[in-house]
XYZ file of C-alpha atoms in Angstrom:
440
model
C -5.863 -6.126 7.836
C -7.435 -5.524 11.208
C -11.197 -5.934 11.449
C -11.507 -2.910 13.714
C -10.177 -0.586 11.013
C -12.377 -2.117 8.317
C -15.448 -1.654 10.522
C -14.546 2.016 11.034
C -14.336 2.515 7.251
C -17.665 0.747 6.659
C -19.387 2.868 9.303
C -17.877 6.068 7.880
C -19.188 5.178 4.407
C -22.628 4.152 5.735
C -23.314 7.191 7.950
C -24.556 9.450 5.076
C -27.216 6.850 4.224
C -29.019 7.688 7.486
C -29.494 11.339 6.552
C -30.288 10.584 2.913
C -33.055 8.233 4.052
C -34.638 11.160 5.902
C -34.523 13.222 2.690
C -36.200 10.524 0.588
C -39.903 11.492 1.031
C -41.147 13.719 -1.812
C -37.759 13.669 -3.537
C -36.690 12.292 -6.914
C -35.334 8.898 -5.809
C -32.966 8.566 -8.779
C -31.443 12.012 -8.337
C -31.170 11.529 -4.575
C -29.375 8.219 -5.075
C -26.947 9.901 -7.472
C -26.168 12.551 -4.881
C -25.671 9.846 -2.257
C -23.135 8.167 -4.554
C -21.288 11.460 -4.929
C -21.147 11.938 -1.164
C -19.964 8.352 -0.652
C -17.197 8.909 -3.197
C -16.065 12.013 -1.307
C -15.960 10.138 1.999
C -14.010 7.261 0.411
C -11.502 9.657 -1.161
C -11.083 11.574 2.084
C -10.333 8.374 3.991
C -7.996 7.257 1.212
C -6.038 10.506 1.515
C -5.750 9.971 5.276
C -4.377 6.449 4.796
C -1.770 7.791 2.357
C -0.114 9.851 5.112
C 1.595 6.785 6.686
C 0.997 8.330 10.124
C 2.048 6.163 13.063
C -1.462 6.161 14.536
C -2.875 4.278 11.535
C -1.039 0.952 11.928
C -2.561 0.042 15.322
C -6.014 0.611 13.782
C -5.661 -0.925 10.324
C -2.606 -3.194 10.571
C 0.691 -3.063 8.716
C 1.384 -0.392 6.130
C 1.155 -2.976 3.335
C -2.465 -3.684 4.340
C -3.148 0.044 4.703
C -2.036 0.592 1.112
C -4.342 -2.178 -0.081
C -7.267 -0.535 1.724
C -6.153 2.840 0.333
C -6.309 1.490 -3.211
C -9.656 -0.254 -2.768
C -11.170 2.930 -1.355
C -9.845 4.734 -4.413
C -11.325 2.157 -6.781
C -14.659 2.265 -4.950
C -14.649 6.056 -5.136
C -14.046 5.961 -8.901
C -16.959 3.569 -9.408
C -19.231 5.765 -7.268
C -18.135 8.900 -9.168
C -18.845 7.300 -12.532
C -22.291 6.157 -11.397
C -22.956 9.591 -9.909
C -22.017 11.158 -13.245
C -24.154 8.682 -15.210
C -27.291 9.008 -13.072
C -28.840 12.475 -13.303
C -28.453 14.235 -9.953
C -30.450 17.387 -10.853
C -33.594 18.107 -8.848
C -36.183 20.556 -10.197
C -37.287 21.420 -6.665
C -33.907 23.029 -5.998
C -34.744 25.981 -8.227
C -32.988 27.676 -11.132
C -29.345 26.880 -11.698
C -26.980 29.742 -10.924
C -23.604 30.604 -12.404
C -21.933 29.267 -9.274
C -23.687 25.944 -9.721
C -22.525 25.793 -13.343
C -18.991 26.466 -12.133
C -19.392 23.626 -9.620
C -20.448 21.313 -12.453
C -17.297 22.246 -14.360
C -15.177 21.454 -11.297
C -16.947 18.111 -11.069
C -16.168 17.317 -14.702
C -12.491 18.230 -14.265
C -12.167 16.128 -11.117
C -13.961 13.222 -12.821
C -11.529 13.084 -15.733
C -8.511 13.675 -13.508
C -9.407 10.953 -11.017
C -10.344 8.623 -13.873
C -6.969 9.037 -15.585
C -4.939 8.777 -12.387
C -6.972 5.789 -11.251
C -6.117 3.944 -14.442
C -2.427 4.834 -14.044
C -2.492 3.447 -10.507
C -3.832 0.006 -11.371
C -1.909 -0.159 -14.656
C 1.305 -1.546 -13.176
C 2.992 -1.549 -16.570
C 3.246 2.256 -16.248
C 6.764 3.142 -14.944
C 6.863 3.607 -11.188
C 8.534 7.032 -11.368
C 5.846 8.402 -13.707
C 3.048 6.895 -11.613
C 4.492 8.316 -8.393
C 4.783 11.794 -9.913
C 1.248 11.846 -11.360
C -0.312 10.233 -8.288
C 0.495 13.380 -6.297
C -2.266 15.139 -8.259
C -4.940 12.753 -6.978
C -5.408 14.896 -3.881
C -5.799 18.036 -5.995
C -8.699 16.471 -7.894
C -10.173 15.404 -4.564
C -10.108 19.063 -3.472
C -11.925 20.006 -6.696
C -14.527 17.353 -5.903
C -14.987 18.869 -2.438
C -15.520 22.324 -3.988
C -18.006 20.752 -6.386
C -19.923 19.432 -3.370
C -19.895 22.819 -1.629
C -21.236 24.871 -4.552
C -23.508 22.424 -6.375
C -27.249 22.413 -5.755
C -28.356 19.845 -3.163
C -31.458 19.078 -1.075
C -29.809 20.137 2.203
C -27.961 23.154 3.579
C -24.257 23.331 4.368
C -25.177 23.759 8.027
C -27.141 20.485 8.152
C -25.548 17.465 9.913
C -25.044 15.615 6.621
C -23.128 18.492 5.045
C -21.105 19.120 8.208
C -20.095 15.452 8.279
C -19.028 15.436 4.621
C -17.180 18.729 4.980
C -15.330 17.380 8.018
C -14.195 14.347 6.001
C -13.172 16.680 3.159
C -11.185 18.814 5.596
C -9.379 15.745 6.947
C -8.677 14.558 3.404
C -7.392 17.973 2.316
C -5.104 18.322 5.315
C -3.856 14.773 4.715
C -3.115 15.635 1.098
C -1.147 18.721 2.137
C 0.750 16.564 4.645
C 1.838 14.170 1.880
C 3.186 17.098 -0.149
C 5.640 18.088 2.586
C 9.145 17.145 1.360
C 10.663 13.961 2.738
C 13.009 14.913 5.527
C 10.764 17.607 7.037
C 8.044 15.615 8.806
C 9.222 12.151 7.723
C 12.684 10.823 6.993
C 14.373 13.042 9.540
C 16.807 10.336 10.688
C 20.195 11.134 9.130
C 22.503 8.283 8.074
C 25.578 7.776 5.941
C 26.601 4.824 3.815
C 28.931 2.510 5.730
C 29.336 -0.203 3.076
C 28.002 -1.319 -0.308
C 28.128 -5.047 -1.117
C 27.037 -6.486 -4.458
C 25.890 -10.066 -5.088
C 24.802 -10.676 -8.671
C 21.969 -8.246 -9.378
C 21.451 -7.481 -5.683
C 23.086 -4.803 -3.549
C 23.226 -4.605 0.258
C 23.707 -1.102 1.647
C 24.668 -0.660 5.294
C 23.930 2.705 6.881
C 25.225 4.099 10.157
C 23.372 6.889 12.010
C 24.820 10.379 12.199
C 22.728 11.064 15.276
C 20.244 8.884 17.147
C 19.051 6.641 14.318
C 15.733 4.769 14.193
C 14.440 1.872 16.263
C 13.015 -1.158 14.496
C 11.937 -4.759 14.941
C 13.399 -7.551 12.836
C 11.407 -7.850 9.619
C 10.227 -4.237 9.405
C 10.867 -1.877 6.501
C 11.537 1.843 6.122
C 11.527 4.517 3.438
C 14.915 5.834 2.404
C 16.149 8.713 0.277
C 19.826 9.118 -0.563
C 21.146 12.677 -0.549
C 22.790 12.105 -3.899
C 21.819 13.603 -7.285
C 19.563 11.159 -9.136
C 18.976 8.976 -6.061
C 16.877 11.231 -3.838
C 13.647 9.471 -4.804
C 11.944 7.923 -1.761
C 11.674 4.113 -1.823
C 10.631 1.491 0.734
C 13.082 -1.317 1.546
C 13.044 -4.074 4.134
C 15.657 -3.636 6.861
C 17.598 -6.840 6.278
C 19.624 -6.819 9.493
C 18.520 -7.485 13.056
C 18.366 -4.535 15.480
C 21.666 -3.746 17.158
C 23.020 -1.411 19.827
C 24.631 1.107 17.450
C 21.422 1.286 15.317
C 23.244 0.495 12.100
C 20.728 -0.673 9.504
C 20.988 -2.466 6.181
C 18.811 -2.353 3.084
C 19.062 -5.103 0.487
C 17.637 -4.349 -2.964
C 17.381 -6.191 -6.248
C 17.979 -4.354 -9.532
C 14.412 -4.246 -10.861
C 14.474 -0.771 -12.422
C 16.660 2.227 -13.179
C 16.632 3.416 -9.565
C 17.524 0.113 -7.907
C 20.165 -0.609 -10.569
C 21.807 2.717 -9.729
C 22.133 1.887 -6.012
C 25.300 -0.042 -6.744
C 26.924 3.302 -7.576
C 26.603 4.507 -3.981
C 29.854 5.083 -2.121
C 30.887 5.024 1.525
C 30.213 8.341 3.228
C 27.225 9.368 1.092
C 24.280 10.664 3.133
C 20.764 9.238 3.429
C 17.458 10.110 5.121
C 15.448 7.297 6.660
C 11.842 7.217 7.881
C 10.608 5.437 10.967
C 10.180 1.670 10.669
C 6.899 0.202 9.401
C 5.361 -3.238 9.239
C 3.841 -5.967 11.389
C 5.555 -8.980 9.826
C 6.603 -10.876 12.967
C 7.574 -14.429 13.881
C 4.989 -16.619 15.599
C 4.853 -16.893 19.363
C 3.070 -20.264 19.462
C 3.174 -23.571 17.641
C 5.342 -26.658 17.336
C 7.233 -25.733 14.156
C 7.863 -22.627 12.049
C 8.354 -22.509 8.302
C 9.970 -19.418 6.762
C 9.827 -19.053 2.989
C 11.825 -16.356 1.212
C 11.760 -16.214 -2.583
C 14.545 -14.202 -4.213
C 14.770 -10.744 -2.657
C 11.940 -11.876 -0.369
C 14.661 -13.366 1.826
C 15.343 -9.923 3.341
C 13.068 -10.113 6.427
C 14.408 -13.585 7.216
C 17.974 -12.294 7.074
C 16.949 -10.045 9.953
C 15.038 -12.793 11.770
C 17.904 -15.282 11.542
C 20.114 -12.791 13.345
C 17.962 -12.978 16.458
C 18.154 -16.212 18.463
C 15.045 -15.216 20.423
C 13.013 -15.386 17.196
C 13.861 -19.077 16.757
C 12.455 -20.594 19.970
C 11.301 -23.823 18.289
C 12.282 -25.970 15.276
C 12.356 -23.586 12.322
C 12.879 -24.423 8.658
C 13.968 -21.628 6.340
C 13.356 -22.286 2.637
C 15.412 -19.926 0.494
C 14.166 -20.067 -3.113
C 16.704 -18.851 -5.673
C 17.153 -19.027 -9.420
C 20.865 -19.605 -8.999
C 22.675 -20.531 -5.815
C 25.735 -18.561 -6.928
C 23.690 -15.326 -6.853
C 21.910 -16.011 -3.553
C 22.284 -12.838 -1.491
C 23.114 -13.353 2.187
C 23.626 -17.102 1.811
C 26.853 -17.136 3.851
C 25.095 -15.205 6.602
C 22.162 -17.640 6.677
C 24.441 -20.682 6.683
C 26.354 -19.229 9.627
C 23.118 -18.549 11.509
C 21.883 -22.107 10.883
C 25.220 -23.560 12.015
C 25.077 -21.557 15.242
C 21.433 -22.265 16.088
C 20.276 -25.902 16.434
C 16.650 -24.806 15.985
C 17.263 -23.294 12.535
C 17.498 -25.499 9.439
C 18.295 -23.898 6.094
C 16.975 -25.356 2.822
C 18.267 -23.700 -0.346
C 15.864 -24.399 -3.225
C 17.633 -23.784 -6.524
C 14.885 -23.704 -9.153
C 17.348 -24.553 -11.927
C 18.100 -27.840 -10.151
C 14.971 -28.930 -8.274
C 12.264 -26.728 -9.765
C 9.954 -24.475 -7.821
C 9.207 -25.095 -4.162
C 5.982 -27.000 -3.483
C 3.908 -27.786 -0.417
C 4.884 -31.453 -0.825
C 8.577 -30.573 -0.576
C 7.962 -28.527 2.564
C 5.901 -31.287 4.159
C 8.560 -33.910 3.425
C 11.347 -31.681 4.788
C 9.658 -30.896 8.114
C 8.118 -34.314 8.681
C 4.509 -33.411 7.891
C 2.286 -30.348 8.093
C -0.169 -30.107 10.966
C -2.139 -27.542 12.919
C 0.915 -26.657 15.021
C 2.880 -25.448 11.975
C 3.191 -21.714 11.264
C 4.313 -20.437 7.860
C 5.774 -17.020 7.062
C 6.185 -16.062 3.416
C 7.775 -13.206 1.498
C 7.831 -13.433 -2.273
C 5.701 -13.195 -5.446
C 1.915 -13.378 -5.107
C 1.309 -16.417 -7.393
C 3.840 -18.460 -5.413
C 2.294 -17.326 -2.141
C -1.188 -18.410 -3.183
C -0.008 -21.790 -4.452
C 1.971 -22.602 -1.301
C -0.763 -21.391 1.023
C -3.419 -23.519 -0.673
C -1.082 -26.518 -0.706
C -0.094 -26.240 2.966
C -3.693 -25.691 4.094
C -4.750 -28.763 2.111
C -2.152 -30.735 4.069
C -3.562 -29.674 7.431
C -2.126 -26.265 8.297
C -4.560 -23.693 9.649
C -5.253 -20.992 7.041
C -4.734 -18.303 9.696
C -1.247 -19.725 10.377
C 0.029 -18.591 6.966
C 1.485 -15.102 7.413
C 2.775 -12.724 4.778
C 3.298 -9.109 3.803
C 2.275 -7.759 0.430
C 5.332 -8.196 -1.784
C 4.403 -5.177 -3.908
C 2.904 -2.050 -2.405
C 1.673 -1.069 -5.861
C -0.344 -3.763 -7.666
C -3.203 -3.952 -10.129
C -5.315 -5.976 -7.646
C -6.649 -8.023 -10.547
C -8.210 -4.934 -12.111
C -6.788 -4.949 -15.641
C -10.234 -5.575 -17.126
C -11.639 -2.875 -14.912
C -9.019 -0.405 -16.141
C -10.096 -1.145 -19.714
C -13.685 -0.407 -18.771
C -12.640 2.841 -17.085
C -10.781 3.967 -20.204
C -13.729 3.134 -22.471
C -16.144 4.887 -20.115
C -13.952 7.983 -19.979
C -13.609 8.155 -23.773
C -17.390 7.915 -24.221
C -17.975 10.617 -21.633
C -15.338 12.918 -23.129
C -16.800 12.447 -26.635
C -20.265 13.264 -25.336
C -19.034 16.450 -23.629
C -17.007 17.586 -26.655
C -19.970 17.192 -29.005
C -22.415 19.091 -26.768
């Protein structure tokens, strides 16, 4: 994630503190702090909605889309924590006068948005919830954000809507609302306008490679990028991201390689030549290194897909490169013939197939022995499961590789981020709050 983007987010979250500090004299400090938490939650949610748009302008600021999604989720988690604290700490100020019916309505909107965001937040970090159900319910997150914005507008507060603080928060809310509406536009209207048709469908074990040829101009991409695709076929129109597993070519034919991990990906093998598809622009900043004495590429299972694209470009192998392909069974290794051909044609590329049923899981020691030692001139690029990534990174760094020389993309756009305990706390907190409201 790029530091510049993180700094922008931090500044955006910190700006309200300046105006709240000016309101502090002669105000109830506890209530003022509660209102500050509510405003901070609104800003975080507004920024989170903006990041969810996948607009092209965001990647140069924040980095690859995988990092943007991580920031999107952390902003959401931070907003939930701030909302819960805001709800727990009394925000009422006697100096604001008698509560009106409009203010009571605003409180009701706040309660509805609290429970809605709480439930959807738990569904987001609870990765055991089916993807299709999560994706459907997650669309309502923006609606609860809008209710939170209305709560802010109508609730009693120690400043006017024309004051700089309110104008700033309302501007963020407007950006967030417009971003939410943008995400509701059907795929194929603003995104996914590139029309393709299926050129071939090749199955290898539980993996399917789908080649698509453009019906018009097609998309441009760099080796290792991914795109969102929707097939214009009943039951397969759901939008999913897949790595483009073939190097760029003149006719702009692209290939997606997917492993059967759920009902949707299992059904991709039923696609037939001639079926239509819509494809988004290409995303991602997973690129080969430009410096160093040796490159190490590590693809675990379906994580081999970006390296299938890289191996098809001789210009991406300018120095000795070792590709470690980790598989559970060599007979089901997708693209193995293609990789062997690329290694045979390029003296800089050495392929190592690591069959876990024969030699166990890949270790940093095995990599070091294969490349003749790990030093500061070695760059590593990894695509695979998170636990494996962490183990190999720690092992290679311990052997002398620079930590910054280990490159990767998030293998799963949706993850619990280590927040299973937190989700339990959220559920318990929501139940207590609901019980309190029901009994009052």
